[in-house]
CSV table of C-alpha atoms and ligand atoms in Angstrom, one decimal:
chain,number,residue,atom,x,y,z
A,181,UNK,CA,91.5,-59.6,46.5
A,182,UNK,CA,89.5,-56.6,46.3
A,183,UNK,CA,86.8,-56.5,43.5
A,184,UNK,CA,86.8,-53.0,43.2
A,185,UNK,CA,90.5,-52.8,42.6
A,186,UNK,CA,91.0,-55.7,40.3
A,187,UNK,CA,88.4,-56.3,37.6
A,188,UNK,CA,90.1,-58.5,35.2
A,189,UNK,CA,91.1,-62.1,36.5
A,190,UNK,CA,93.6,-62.5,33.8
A,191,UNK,CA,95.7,-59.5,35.7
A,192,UNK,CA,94.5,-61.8,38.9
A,193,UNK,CA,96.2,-64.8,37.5
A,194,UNK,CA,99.0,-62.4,36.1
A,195,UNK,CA,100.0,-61.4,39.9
A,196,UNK,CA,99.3,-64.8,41.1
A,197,UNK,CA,101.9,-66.2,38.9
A,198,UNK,CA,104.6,-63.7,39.5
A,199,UNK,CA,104.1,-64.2,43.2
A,200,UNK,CA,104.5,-67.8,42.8
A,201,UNK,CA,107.6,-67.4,40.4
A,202,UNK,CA,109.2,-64.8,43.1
A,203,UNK,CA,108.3,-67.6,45.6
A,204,UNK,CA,109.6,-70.9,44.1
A,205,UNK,CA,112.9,-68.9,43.1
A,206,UNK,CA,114.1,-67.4,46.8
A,207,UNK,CA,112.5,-70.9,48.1
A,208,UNK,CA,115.7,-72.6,46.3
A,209,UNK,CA,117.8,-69.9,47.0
A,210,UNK,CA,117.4,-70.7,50.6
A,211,UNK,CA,117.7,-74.3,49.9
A,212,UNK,CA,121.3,-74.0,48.9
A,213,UNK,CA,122.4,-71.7,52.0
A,214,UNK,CA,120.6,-74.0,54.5
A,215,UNK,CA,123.8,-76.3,55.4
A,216,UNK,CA,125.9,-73.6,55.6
A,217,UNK,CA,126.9,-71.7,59.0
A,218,UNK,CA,127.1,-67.5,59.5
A,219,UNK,CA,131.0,-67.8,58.9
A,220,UNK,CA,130.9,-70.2,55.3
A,221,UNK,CA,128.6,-67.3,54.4
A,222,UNK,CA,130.4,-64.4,55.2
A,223,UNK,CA,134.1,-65.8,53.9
A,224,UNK,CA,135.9,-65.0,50.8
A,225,UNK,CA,136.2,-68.5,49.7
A,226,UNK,CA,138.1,-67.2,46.3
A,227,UNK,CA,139.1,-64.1,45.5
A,228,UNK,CA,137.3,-64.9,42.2
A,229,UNK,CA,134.0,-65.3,44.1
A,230,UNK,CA,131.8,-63.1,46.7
A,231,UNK,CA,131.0,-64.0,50.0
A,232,UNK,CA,127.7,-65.8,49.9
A,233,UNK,CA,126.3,-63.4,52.1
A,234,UNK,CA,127.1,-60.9,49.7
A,235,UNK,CA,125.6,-62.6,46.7
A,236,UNK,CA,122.1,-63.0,49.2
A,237,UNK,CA,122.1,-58.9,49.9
A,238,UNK,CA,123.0,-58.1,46.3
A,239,UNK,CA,120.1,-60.5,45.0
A,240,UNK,CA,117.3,-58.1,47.6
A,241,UNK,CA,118.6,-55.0,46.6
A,242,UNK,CA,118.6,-55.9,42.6
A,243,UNK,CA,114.8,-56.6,43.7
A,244,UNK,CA,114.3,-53.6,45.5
A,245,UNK,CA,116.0,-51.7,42.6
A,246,UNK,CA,114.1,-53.3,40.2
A,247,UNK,CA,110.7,-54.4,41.4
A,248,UNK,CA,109.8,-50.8,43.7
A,249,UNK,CA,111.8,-48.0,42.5
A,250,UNK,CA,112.5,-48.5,38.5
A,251,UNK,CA,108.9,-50.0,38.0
A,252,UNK,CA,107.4,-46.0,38.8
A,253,UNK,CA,110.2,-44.1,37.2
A,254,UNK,CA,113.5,-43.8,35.8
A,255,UNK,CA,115.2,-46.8,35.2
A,256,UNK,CA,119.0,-46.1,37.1
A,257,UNK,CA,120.8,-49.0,38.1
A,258,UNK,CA,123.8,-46.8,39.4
A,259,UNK,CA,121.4,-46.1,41.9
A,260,UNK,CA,121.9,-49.6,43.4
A,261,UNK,CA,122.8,-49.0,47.3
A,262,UNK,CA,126.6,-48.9,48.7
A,263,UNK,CA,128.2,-52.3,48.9
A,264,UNK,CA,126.0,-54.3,46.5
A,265,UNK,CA,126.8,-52.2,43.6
A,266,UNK,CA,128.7,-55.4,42.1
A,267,UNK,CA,130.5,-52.4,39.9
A,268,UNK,CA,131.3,-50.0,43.2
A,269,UNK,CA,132.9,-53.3,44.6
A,270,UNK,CA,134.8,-55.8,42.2
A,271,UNK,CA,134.7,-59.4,43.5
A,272,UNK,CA,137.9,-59.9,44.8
A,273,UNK,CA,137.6,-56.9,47.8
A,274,UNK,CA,134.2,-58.4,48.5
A,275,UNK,CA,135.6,-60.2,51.3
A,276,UNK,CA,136.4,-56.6,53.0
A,277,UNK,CA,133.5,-55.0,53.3
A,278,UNK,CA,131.0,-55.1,56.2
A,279,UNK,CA,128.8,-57.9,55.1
A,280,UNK,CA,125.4,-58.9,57.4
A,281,UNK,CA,125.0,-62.4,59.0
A,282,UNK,CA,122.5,-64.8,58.0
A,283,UNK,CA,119.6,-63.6,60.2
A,284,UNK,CA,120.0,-60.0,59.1
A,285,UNK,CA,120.4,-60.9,55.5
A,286,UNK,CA,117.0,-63.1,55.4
A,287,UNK,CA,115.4,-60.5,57.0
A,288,UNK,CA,116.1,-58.1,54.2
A,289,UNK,CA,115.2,-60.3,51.7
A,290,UNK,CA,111.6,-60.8,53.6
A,291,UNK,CA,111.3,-57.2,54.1
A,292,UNK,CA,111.8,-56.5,50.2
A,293,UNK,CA,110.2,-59.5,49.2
A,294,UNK,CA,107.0,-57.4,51.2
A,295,UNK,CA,107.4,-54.6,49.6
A,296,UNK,CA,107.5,-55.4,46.3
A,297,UNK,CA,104.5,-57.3,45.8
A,298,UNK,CA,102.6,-54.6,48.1
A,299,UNK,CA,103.9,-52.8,44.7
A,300,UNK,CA,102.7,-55.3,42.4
A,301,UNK,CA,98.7,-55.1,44.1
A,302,UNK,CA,99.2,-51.7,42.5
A,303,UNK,CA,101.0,-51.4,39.4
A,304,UNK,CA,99.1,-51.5,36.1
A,305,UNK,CA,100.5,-54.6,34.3
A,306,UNK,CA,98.6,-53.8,31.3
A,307,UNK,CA,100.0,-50.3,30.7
A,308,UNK,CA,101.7,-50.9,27.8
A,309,UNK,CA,105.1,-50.3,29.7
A,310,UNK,CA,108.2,-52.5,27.8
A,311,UNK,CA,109.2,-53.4,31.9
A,312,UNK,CA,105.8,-54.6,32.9
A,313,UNK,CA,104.5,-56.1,29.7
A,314,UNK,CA,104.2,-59.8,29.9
A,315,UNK,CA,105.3,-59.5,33.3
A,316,UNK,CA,109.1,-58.6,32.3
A,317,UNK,CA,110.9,-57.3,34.9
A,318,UNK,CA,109.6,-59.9,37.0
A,319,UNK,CA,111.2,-62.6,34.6
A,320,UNK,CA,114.5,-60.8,34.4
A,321,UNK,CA,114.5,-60.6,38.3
A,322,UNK,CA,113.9,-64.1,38.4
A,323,UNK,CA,116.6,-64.8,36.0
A,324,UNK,CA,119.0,-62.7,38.3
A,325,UNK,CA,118.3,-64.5,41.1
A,326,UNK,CA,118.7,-68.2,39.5
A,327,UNK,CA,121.8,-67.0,38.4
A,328,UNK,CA,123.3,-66.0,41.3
A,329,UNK,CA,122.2,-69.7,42.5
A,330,UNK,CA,124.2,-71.0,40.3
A,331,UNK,CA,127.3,-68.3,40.9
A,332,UNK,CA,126.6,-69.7,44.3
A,333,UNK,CA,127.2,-72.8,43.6
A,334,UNK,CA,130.4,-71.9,41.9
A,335,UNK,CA,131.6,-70.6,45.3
A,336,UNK,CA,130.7,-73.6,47.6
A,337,UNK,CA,132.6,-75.6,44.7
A,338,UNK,CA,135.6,-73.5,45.6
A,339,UNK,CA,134.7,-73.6,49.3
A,340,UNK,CA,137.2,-73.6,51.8
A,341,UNK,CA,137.5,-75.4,54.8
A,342,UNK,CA,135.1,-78.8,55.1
A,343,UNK,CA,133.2,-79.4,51.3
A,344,UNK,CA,130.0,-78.4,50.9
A,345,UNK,CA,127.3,-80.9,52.0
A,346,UNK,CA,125.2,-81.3,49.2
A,347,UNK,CA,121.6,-81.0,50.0
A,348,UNK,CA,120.5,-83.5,47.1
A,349,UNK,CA,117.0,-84.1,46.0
A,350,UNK,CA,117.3,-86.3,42.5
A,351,UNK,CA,119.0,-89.4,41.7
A,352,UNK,CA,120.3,-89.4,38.0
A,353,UNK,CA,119.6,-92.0,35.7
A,354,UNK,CA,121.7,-94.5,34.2
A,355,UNK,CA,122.6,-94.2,30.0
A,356,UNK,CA,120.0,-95.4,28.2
A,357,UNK,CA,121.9,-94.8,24.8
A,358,UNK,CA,125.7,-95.3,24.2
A,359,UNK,CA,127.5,-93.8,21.5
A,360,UNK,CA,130.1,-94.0,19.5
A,361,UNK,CA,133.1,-91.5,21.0
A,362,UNK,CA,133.5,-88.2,18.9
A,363,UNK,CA,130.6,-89.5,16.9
A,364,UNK,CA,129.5,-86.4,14.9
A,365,UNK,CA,126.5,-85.5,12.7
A,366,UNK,CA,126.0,-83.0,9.9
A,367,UNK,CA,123.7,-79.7,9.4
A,368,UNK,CA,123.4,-79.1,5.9
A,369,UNK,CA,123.5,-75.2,6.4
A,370,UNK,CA,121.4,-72.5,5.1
A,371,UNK,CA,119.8,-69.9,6.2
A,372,UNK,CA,119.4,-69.9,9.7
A,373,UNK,CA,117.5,-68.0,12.0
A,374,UNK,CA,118.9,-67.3,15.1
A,375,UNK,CA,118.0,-64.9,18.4
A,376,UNK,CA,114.5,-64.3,19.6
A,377,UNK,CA,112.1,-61.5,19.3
A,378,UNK,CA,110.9,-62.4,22.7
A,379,UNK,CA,110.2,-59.7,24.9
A,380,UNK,CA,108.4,-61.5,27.8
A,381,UNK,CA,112.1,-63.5,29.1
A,382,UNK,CA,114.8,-63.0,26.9
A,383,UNK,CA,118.1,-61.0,27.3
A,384,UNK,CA,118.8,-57.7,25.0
A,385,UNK,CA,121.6,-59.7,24.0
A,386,UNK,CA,119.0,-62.5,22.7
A,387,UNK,CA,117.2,-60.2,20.4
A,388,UNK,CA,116.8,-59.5,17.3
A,389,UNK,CA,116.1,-62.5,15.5
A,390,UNK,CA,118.0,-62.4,12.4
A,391,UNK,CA,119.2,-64.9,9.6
A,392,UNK,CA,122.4,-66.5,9.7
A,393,UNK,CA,124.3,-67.6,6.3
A,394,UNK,CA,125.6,-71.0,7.7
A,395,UNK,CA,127.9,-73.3,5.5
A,396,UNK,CA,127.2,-77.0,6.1
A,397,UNK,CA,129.5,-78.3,9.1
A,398,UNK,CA,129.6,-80.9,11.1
A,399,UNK,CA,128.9,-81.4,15.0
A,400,UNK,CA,129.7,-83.8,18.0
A,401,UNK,CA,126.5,-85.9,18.9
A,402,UNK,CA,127.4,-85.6,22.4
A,403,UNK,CA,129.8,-83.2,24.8
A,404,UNK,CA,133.4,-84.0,24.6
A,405,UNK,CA,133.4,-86.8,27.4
A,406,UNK,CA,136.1,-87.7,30.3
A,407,UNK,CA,137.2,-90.7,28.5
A,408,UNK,CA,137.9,-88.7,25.2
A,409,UNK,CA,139.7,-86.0,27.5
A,410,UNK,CA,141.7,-88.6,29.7
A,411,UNK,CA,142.7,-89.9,25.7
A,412,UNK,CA,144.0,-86.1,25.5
A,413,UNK,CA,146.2,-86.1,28.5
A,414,UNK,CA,147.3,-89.6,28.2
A,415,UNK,CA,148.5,-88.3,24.9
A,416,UNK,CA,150.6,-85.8,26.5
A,417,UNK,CA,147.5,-83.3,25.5
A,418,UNK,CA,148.8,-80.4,28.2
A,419,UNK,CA,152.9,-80.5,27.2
A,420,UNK,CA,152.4,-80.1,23.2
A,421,UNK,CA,152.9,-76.4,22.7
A,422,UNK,CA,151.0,-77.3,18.6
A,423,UNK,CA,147.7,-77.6,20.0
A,424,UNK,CA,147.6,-74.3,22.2
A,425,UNK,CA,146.9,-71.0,21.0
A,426,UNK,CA,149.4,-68.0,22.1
A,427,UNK,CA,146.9,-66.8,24.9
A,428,UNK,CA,146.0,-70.5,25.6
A,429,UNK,CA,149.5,-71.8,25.9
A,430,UNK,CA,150.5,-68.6,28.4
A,431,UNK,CA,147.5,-69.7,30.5
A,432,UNK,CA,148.5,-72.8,31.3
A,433,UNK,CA,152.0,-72.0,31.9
A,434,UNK,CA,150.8,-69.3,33.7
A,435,UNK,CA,148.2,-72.2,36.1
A,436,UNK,CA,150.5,-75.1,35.3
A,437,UNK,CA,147.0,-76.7,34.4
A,438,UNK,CA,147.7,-80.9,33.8
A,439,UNK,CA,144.3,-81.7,33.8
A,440,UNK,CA,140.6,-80.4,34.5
A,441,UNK,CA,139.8,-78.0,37.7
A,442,UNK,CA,139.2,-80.5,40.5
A,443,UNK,CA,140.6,-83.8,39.1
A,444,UNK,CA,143.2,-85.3,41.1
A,445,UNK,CA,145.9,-87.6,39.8
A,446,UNK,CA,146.2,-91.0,42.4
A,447,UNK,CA,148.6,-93.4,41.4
A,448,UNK,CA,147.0,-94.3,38.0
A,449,UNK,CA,144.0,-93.3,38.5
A,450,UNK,CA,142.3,-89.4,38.0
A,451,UNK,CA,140.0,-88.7,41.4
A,452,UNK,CA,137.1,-85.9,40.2
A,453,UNK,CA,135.6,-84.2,43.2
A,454,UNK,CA,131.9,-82.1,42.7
A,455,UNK,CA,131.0,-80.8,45.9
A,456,UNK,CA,131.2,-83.4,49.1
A,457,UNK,CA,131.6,-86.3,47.0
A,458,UNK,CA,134.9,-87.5,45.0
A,459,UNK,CA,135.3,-90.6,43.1
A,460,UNK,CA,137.4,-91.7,40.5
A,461,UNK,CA,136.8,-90.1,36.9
A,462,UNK,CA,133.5,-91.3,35.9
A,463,UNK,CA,134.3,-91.8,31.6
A,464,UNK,CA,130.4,-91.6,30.9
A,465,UNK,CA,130.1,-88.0,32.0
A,466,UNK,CA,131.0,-84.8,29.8
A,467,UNK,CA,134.0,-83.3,31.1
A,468,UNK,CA,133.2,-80.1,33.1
A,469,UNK,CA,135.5,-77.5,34.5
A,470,UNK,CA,137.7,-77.1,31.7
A,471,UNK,CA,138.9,-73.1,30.2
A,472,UNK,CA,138.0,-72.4,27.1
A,473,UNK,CA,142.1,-72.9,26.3
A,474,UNK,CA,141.5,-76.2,27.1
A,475,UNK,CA,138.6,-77.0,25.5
A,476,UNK,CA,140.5,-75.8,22.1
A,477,UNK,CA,143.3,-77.4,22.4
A,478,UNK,CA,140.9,-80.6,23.0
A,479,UNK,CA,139.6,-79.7,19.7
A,480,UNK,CA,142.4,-79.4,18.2
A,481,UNK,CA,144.1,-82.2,19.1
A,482,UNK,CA,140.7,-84.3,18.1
A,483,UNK,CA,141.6,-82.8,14.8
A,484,UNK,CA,138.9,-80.8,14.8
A,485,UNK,CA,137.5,-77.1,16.1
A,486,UNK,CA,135.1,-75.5,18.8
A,487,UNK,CA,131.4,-74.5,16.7
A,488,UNK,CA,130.7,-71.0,16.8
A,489,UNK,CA,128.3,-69.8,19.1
A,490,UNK,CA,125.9,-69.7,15.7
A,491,UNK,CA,126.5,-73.4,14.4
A,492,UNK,CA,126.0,-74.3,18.2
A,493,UNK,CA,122.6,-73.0,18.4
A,494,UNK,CA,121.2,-74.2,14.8
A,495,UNK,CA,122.1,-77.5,16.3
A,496,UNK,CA,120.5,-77.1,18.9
A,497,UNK,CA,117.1,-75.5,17.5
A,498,UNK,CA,117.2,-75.9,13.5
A,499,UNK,CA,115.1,-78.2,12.0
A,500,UNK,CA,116.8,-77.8,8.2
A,501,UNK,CA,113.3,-80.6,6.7
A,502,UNK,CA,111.2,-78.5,8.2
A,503,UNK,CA,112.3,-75.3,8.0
A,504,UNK,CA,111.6,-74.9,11.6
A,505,UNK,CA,113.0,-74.3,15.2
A,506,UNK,CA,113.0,-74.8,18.6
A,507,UNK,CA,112.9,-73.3,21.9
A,508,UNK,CA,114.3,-75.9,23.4
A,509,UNK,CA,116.4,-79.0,21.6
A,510,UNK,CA,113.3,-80.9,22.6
A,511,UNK,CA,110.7,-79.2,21.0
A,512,UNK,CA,108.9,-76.3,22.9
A,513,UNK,CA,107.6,-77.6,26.0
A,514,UNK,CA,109.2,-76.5,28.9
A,515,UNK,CA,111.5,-78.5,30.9
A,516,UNK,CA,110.6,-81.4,32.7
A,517,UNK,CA,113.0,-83.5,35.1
A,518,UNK,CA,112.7,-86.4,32.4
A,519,UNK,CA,114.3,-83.9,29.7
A,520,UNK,CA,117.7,-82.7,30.7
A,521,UNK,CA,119.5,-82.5,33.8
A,522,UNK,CA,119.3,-79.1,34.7
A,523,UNK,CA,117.9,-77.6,38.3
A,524,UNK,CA,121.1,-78.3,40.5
A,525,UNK,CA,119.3,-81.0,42.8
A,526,UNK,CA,121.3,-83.6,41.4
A,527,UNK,CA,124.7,-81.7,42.0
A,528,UNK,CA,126.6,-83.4,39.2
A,529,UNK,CA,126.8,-84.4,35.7
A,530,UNK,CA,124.8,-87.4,34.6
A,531,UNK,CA,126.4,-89.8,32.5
A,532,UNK,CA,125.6,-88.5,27.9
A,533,UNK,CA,122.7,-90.2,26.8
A,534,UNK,CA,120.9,-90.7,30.4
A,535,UNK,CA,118.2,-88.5,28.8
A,536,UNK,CA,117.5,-89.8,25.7
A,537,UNK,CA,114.7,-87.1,24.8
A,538,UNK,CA,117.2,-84.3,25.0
A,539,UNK,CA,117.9,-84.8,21.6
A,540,UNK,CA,118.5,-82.0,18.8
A,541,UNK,CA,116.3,-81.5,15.7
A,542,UNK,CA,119.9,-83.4,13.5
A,543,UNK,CA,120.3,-85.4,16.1
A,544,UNK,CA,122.4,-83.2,19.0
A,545,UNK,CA,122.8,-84.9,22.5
A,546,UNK,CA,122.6,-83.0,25.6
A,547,UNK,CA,123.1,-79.8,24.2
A,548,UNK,CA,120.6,-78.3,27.6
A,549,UNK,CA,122.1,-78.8,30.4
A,550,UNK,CA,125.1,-80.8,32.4
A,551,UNK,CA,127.7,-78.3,31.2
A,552,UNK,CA,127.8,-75.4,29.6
A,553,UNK,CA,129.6,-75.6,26.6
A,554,UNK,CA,132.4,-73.3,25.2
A,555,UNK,CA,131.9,-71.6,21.8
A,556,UNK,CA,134.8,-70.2,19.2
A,557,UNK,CA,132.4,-66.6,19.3
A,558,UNK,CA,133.6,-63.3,20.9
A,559,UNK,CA,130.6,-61.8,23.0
A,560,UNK,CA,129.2,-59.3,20.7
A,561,UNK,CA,125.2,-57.5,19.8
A,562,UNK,CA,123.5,-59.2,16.9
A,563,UNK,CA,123.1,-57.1,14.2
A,564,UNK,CA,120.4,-54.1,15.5
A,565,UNK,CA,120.9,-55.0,18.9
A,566,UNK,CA,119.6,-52.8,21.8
A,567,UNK,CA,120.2,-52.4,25.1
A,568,UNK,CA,116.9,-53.2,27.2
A,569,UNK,CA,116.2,-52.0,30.2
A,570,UNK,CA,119.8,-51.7,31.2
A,571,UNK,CA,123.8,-51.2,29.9
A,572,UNK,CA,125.1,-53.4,32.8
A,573,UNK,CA,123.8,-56.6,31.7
A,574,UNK,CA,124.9,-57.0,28.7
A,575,UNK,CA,126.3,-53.7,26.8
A,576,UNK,CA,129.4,-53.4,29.0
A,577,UNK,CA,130.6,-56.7,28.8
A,578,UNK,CA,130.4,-57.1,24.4
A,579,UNK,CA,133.6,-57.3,22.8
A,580,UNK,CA,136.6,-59.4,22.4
A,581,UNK,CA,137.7,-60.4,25.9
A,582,UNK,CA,134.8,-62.6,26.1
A,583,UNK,CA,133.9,-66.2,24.5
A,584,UNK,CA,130.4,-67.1,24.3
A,585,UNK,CA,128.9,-70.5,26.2
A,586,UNK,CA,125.8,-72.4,25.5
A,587,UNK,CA,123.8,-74.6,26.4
A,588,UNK,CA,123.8,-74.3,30.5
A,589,UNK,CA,124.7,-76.7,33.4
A,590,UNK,CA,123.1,-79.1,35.5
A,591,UNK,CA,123.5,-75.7,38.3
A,592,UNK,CA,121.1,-73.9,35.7
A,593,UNK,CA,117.8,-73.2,37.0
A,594,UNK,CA,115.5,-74.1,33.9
A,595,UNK,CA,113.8,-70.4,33.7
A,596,UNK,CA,117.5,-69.0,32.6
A,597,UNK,CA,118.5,-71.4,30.0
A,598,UNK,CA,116.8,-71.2,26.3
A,599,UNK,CA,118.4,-72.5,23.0
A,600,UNK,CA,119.5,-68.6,22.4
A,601,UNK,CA,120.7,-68.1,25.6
A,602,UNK,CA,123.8,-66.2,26.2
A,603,UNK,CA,126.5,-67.0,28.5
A,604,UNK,CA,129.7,-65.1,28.5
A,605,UNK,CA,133.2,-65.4,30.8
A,606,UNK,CA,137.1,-65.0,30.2
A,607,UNK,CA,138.6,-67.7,28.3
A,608,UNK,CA,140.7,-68.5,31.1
A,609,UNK,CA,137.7,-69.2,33.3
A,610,UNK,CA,137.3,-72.7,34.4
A,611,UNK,CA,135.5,-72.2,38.0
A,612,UNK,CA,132.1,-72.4,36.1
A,613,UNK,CA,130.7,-76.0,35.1
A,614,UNK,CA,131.8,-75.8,31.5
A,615,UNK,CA,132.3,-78.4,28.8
A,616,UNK,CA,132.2,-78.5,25.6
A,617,UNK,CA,131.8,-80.6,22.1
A,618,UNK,CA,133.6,-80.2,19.1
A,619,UNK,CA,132.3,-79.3,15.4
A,620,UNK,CA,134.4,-79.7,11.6
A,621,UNK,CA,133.4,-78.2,8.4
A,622,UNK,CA,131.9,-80.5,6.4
B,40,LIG,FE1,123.9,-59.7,40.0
């Protein structure tokens, strides 16, 4: 770099790490695509899901958008161009419009990728701008990108025609703990904080930190596993009208739902496919794929009830001796492969305690990664929320149609997922690698 334009090598370092995050981020996102051919890209494998290819040119021009027009003035996200305005073009028409090929595709992610960081050599990082500072924007475009990996791999989960081949890269360990099933532990309650003040990663709807008056409850150690759910069904779980809500119970009339998304029944035995490989119903591993409909009627059935999106995260990050928390259920170092099974290279569930330092301030199991794990709370701002830098992220989706999820999947990427992370989808919604555990009052 030139020394006449760059005098301070902490703004050297601060360009040299976004470059590297851009890098490693569209490096995986190209991983995933690699076994697949110009048509499994361009099909509408679901009309829940976009094309692939459409999911590739909406991630460049969210880039463009953010990383060479809004960085130098007005922040407009209407502005996004034609058919990758995801609100211009609802999922299920995706399939219609005139999507590029592979080749094309890359090469507008390439040419973007260019010029934006030809635009970061010359942005002012230390500015004081709310985008820039900390390198913001940068981490939110990230973000956007690792979750559209994992809306990805959503889709190739739904693929048609021949499964997805896999490209895997890690071998999951075996238990190293066992526990007893629905074995629960309790928070005393209190005073809780919860949310972030963060400004350098986190969502709008992450912030403000504020306390929470919690009464003391209980909380599974571990997710709801296939075992405890097969109990469920075996107990005629998915015919006794009691344990469904209204909405729940017209659901699964509605999807004549027996069992979870991708379990097949064979004789006696429940087959369980994730991508190219099917086996029987391992009972070790959480159960994924369920609705939230499910996932209460689980609870109760259990006898007991799904935590609120508020208990789920002191649990996750409260240390009630210390008066202390978390970023992480681990503590606050980042993620490692040894913590949590997050990072999609494994492609499946690993077996609960298999990582037996992904344990919880009381005591919580899991609570990062595998699956992401339903919650009783409606999608709504904390109190003082606002909406930073933009209304489509989060502002036009709070309300009551949505149920809040926690925790993330093993399809996370570990830059999205943070104790106060906020996932949000229908409670119908069962496409998306979702568990669950259960919590009680005390
Ligand atoms: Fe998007």
């Amino acid at each position: 770099m030139d020394e006449s334009t760059r005098t301070h090598p902490g703004v050297d370092r601060e360009v040299a790490r976004i470059t590297e995050l851009m890098r490693e981020a569209r490096a995986r996102t190209l991983r995933l695509i690699e076994p697949l051919s110009d048509e499994e890209l361009r099909t509408q494998h679901d009309p829940l899901m976009s094309p692939i290819v459409w999911d590739l040119g909406h991630i460049a021009h969210f880039e463009e958008l953010w990383l060479t027009r809004n960085v130098h003035g007005t922040v407009e996200f209407g502005e996004m161009p034609g058919i990758y305005n995801p609100f211009e073009h609802p999922r299920r028409v995706r399939g219609a419009l005139d999507l590029p090929g592979r080749d094309e595709v890359v090469q507008i992610l390439n040419e973007v990728r260019e010029r934006v960081l030809k635009k970061l050599e010359s942005l002012d990082l230390e500015a004081g701008d709310p985008l820039l500072r900390d390198g913001y924007v940068y981490a939110m475009v990230a973000q956007h990108e690792y979750q559209h990996n994992e809306t990805i791999l959503q889709t190739l989960q739904l693929k048609r025609g021949a499964p997805y081949r896999a490209p895997r890269g890690v071998a999951l360990p075996e238990p190293a703990l066992t526990f007893e099933p629905g074995a629960m532990v309790r928070f005393p309650g209190g005073h809780v904080p919860i949310g972030t003040d963060d400004r350098s990663v986190a969502y709008d709807n992450e912030r403000p930190r504020h306390i929470v008056e919690l009464a003391p409850f209980r909380i599974d150690v571990t997710p709801v596993t296939n075992a405890q759910y097969l109990e469920f069904i075996d107990d005629g779980g998915y015919a006794r009208r009691e344990l469904w809500s209204d909405a729940g119970w017209a659901w699964r009339e509605a999807d004549g739902a027996v069992s979870p998304k991708y379990w097949q029944r064979d004789g006696a035995t429940w087959t369980a496919r994730m991508f190219d490989h099917a086996a029987p119903v391992d009972p070790r591993r959480p159960v994924c794929h369920v609705s939230f409909h499910e996932a209460e009627a689980f609870a109760r059935w259990a006898g007991k009830r799904l935590p609120t999106e508020f208990e789920w995260e002191a649990a996750a990050s409260y240390d009630p001796e210390r008066d202390t928390r978390r970023e992480f259920p681990w503590g606050n170092d980042p993620w490692t492969p040894a913590l949590a099974n997050l990072d999609q290279l494994a492609f499946d569930t690993a077996p609960v305690g298999a990582y037996p330092r992904n344990v919880s301030p009381i005591g919580c199991y899991g609570m990062i990664g595998d699956v992401w794990e339903w919650t009783s709370s409606d999608f709504g701002g904390y109190p003082g929320y606002e909406t930073f830098p933009y209304p489509e992220y989060s502002e036009a989706f709070l309300g009551t149609e949505y149920k809040v999820l926690r925790g993330g999947s093993f399809a996370t990427r570990p830059g999205a997922i943070r104790n106060t992370f906020r996932n949000w989808d229908y409670p119908i919604r069962r496409q998306i690698f979702s568990g669950f555990r259960c919590a009680s009052d005390d």
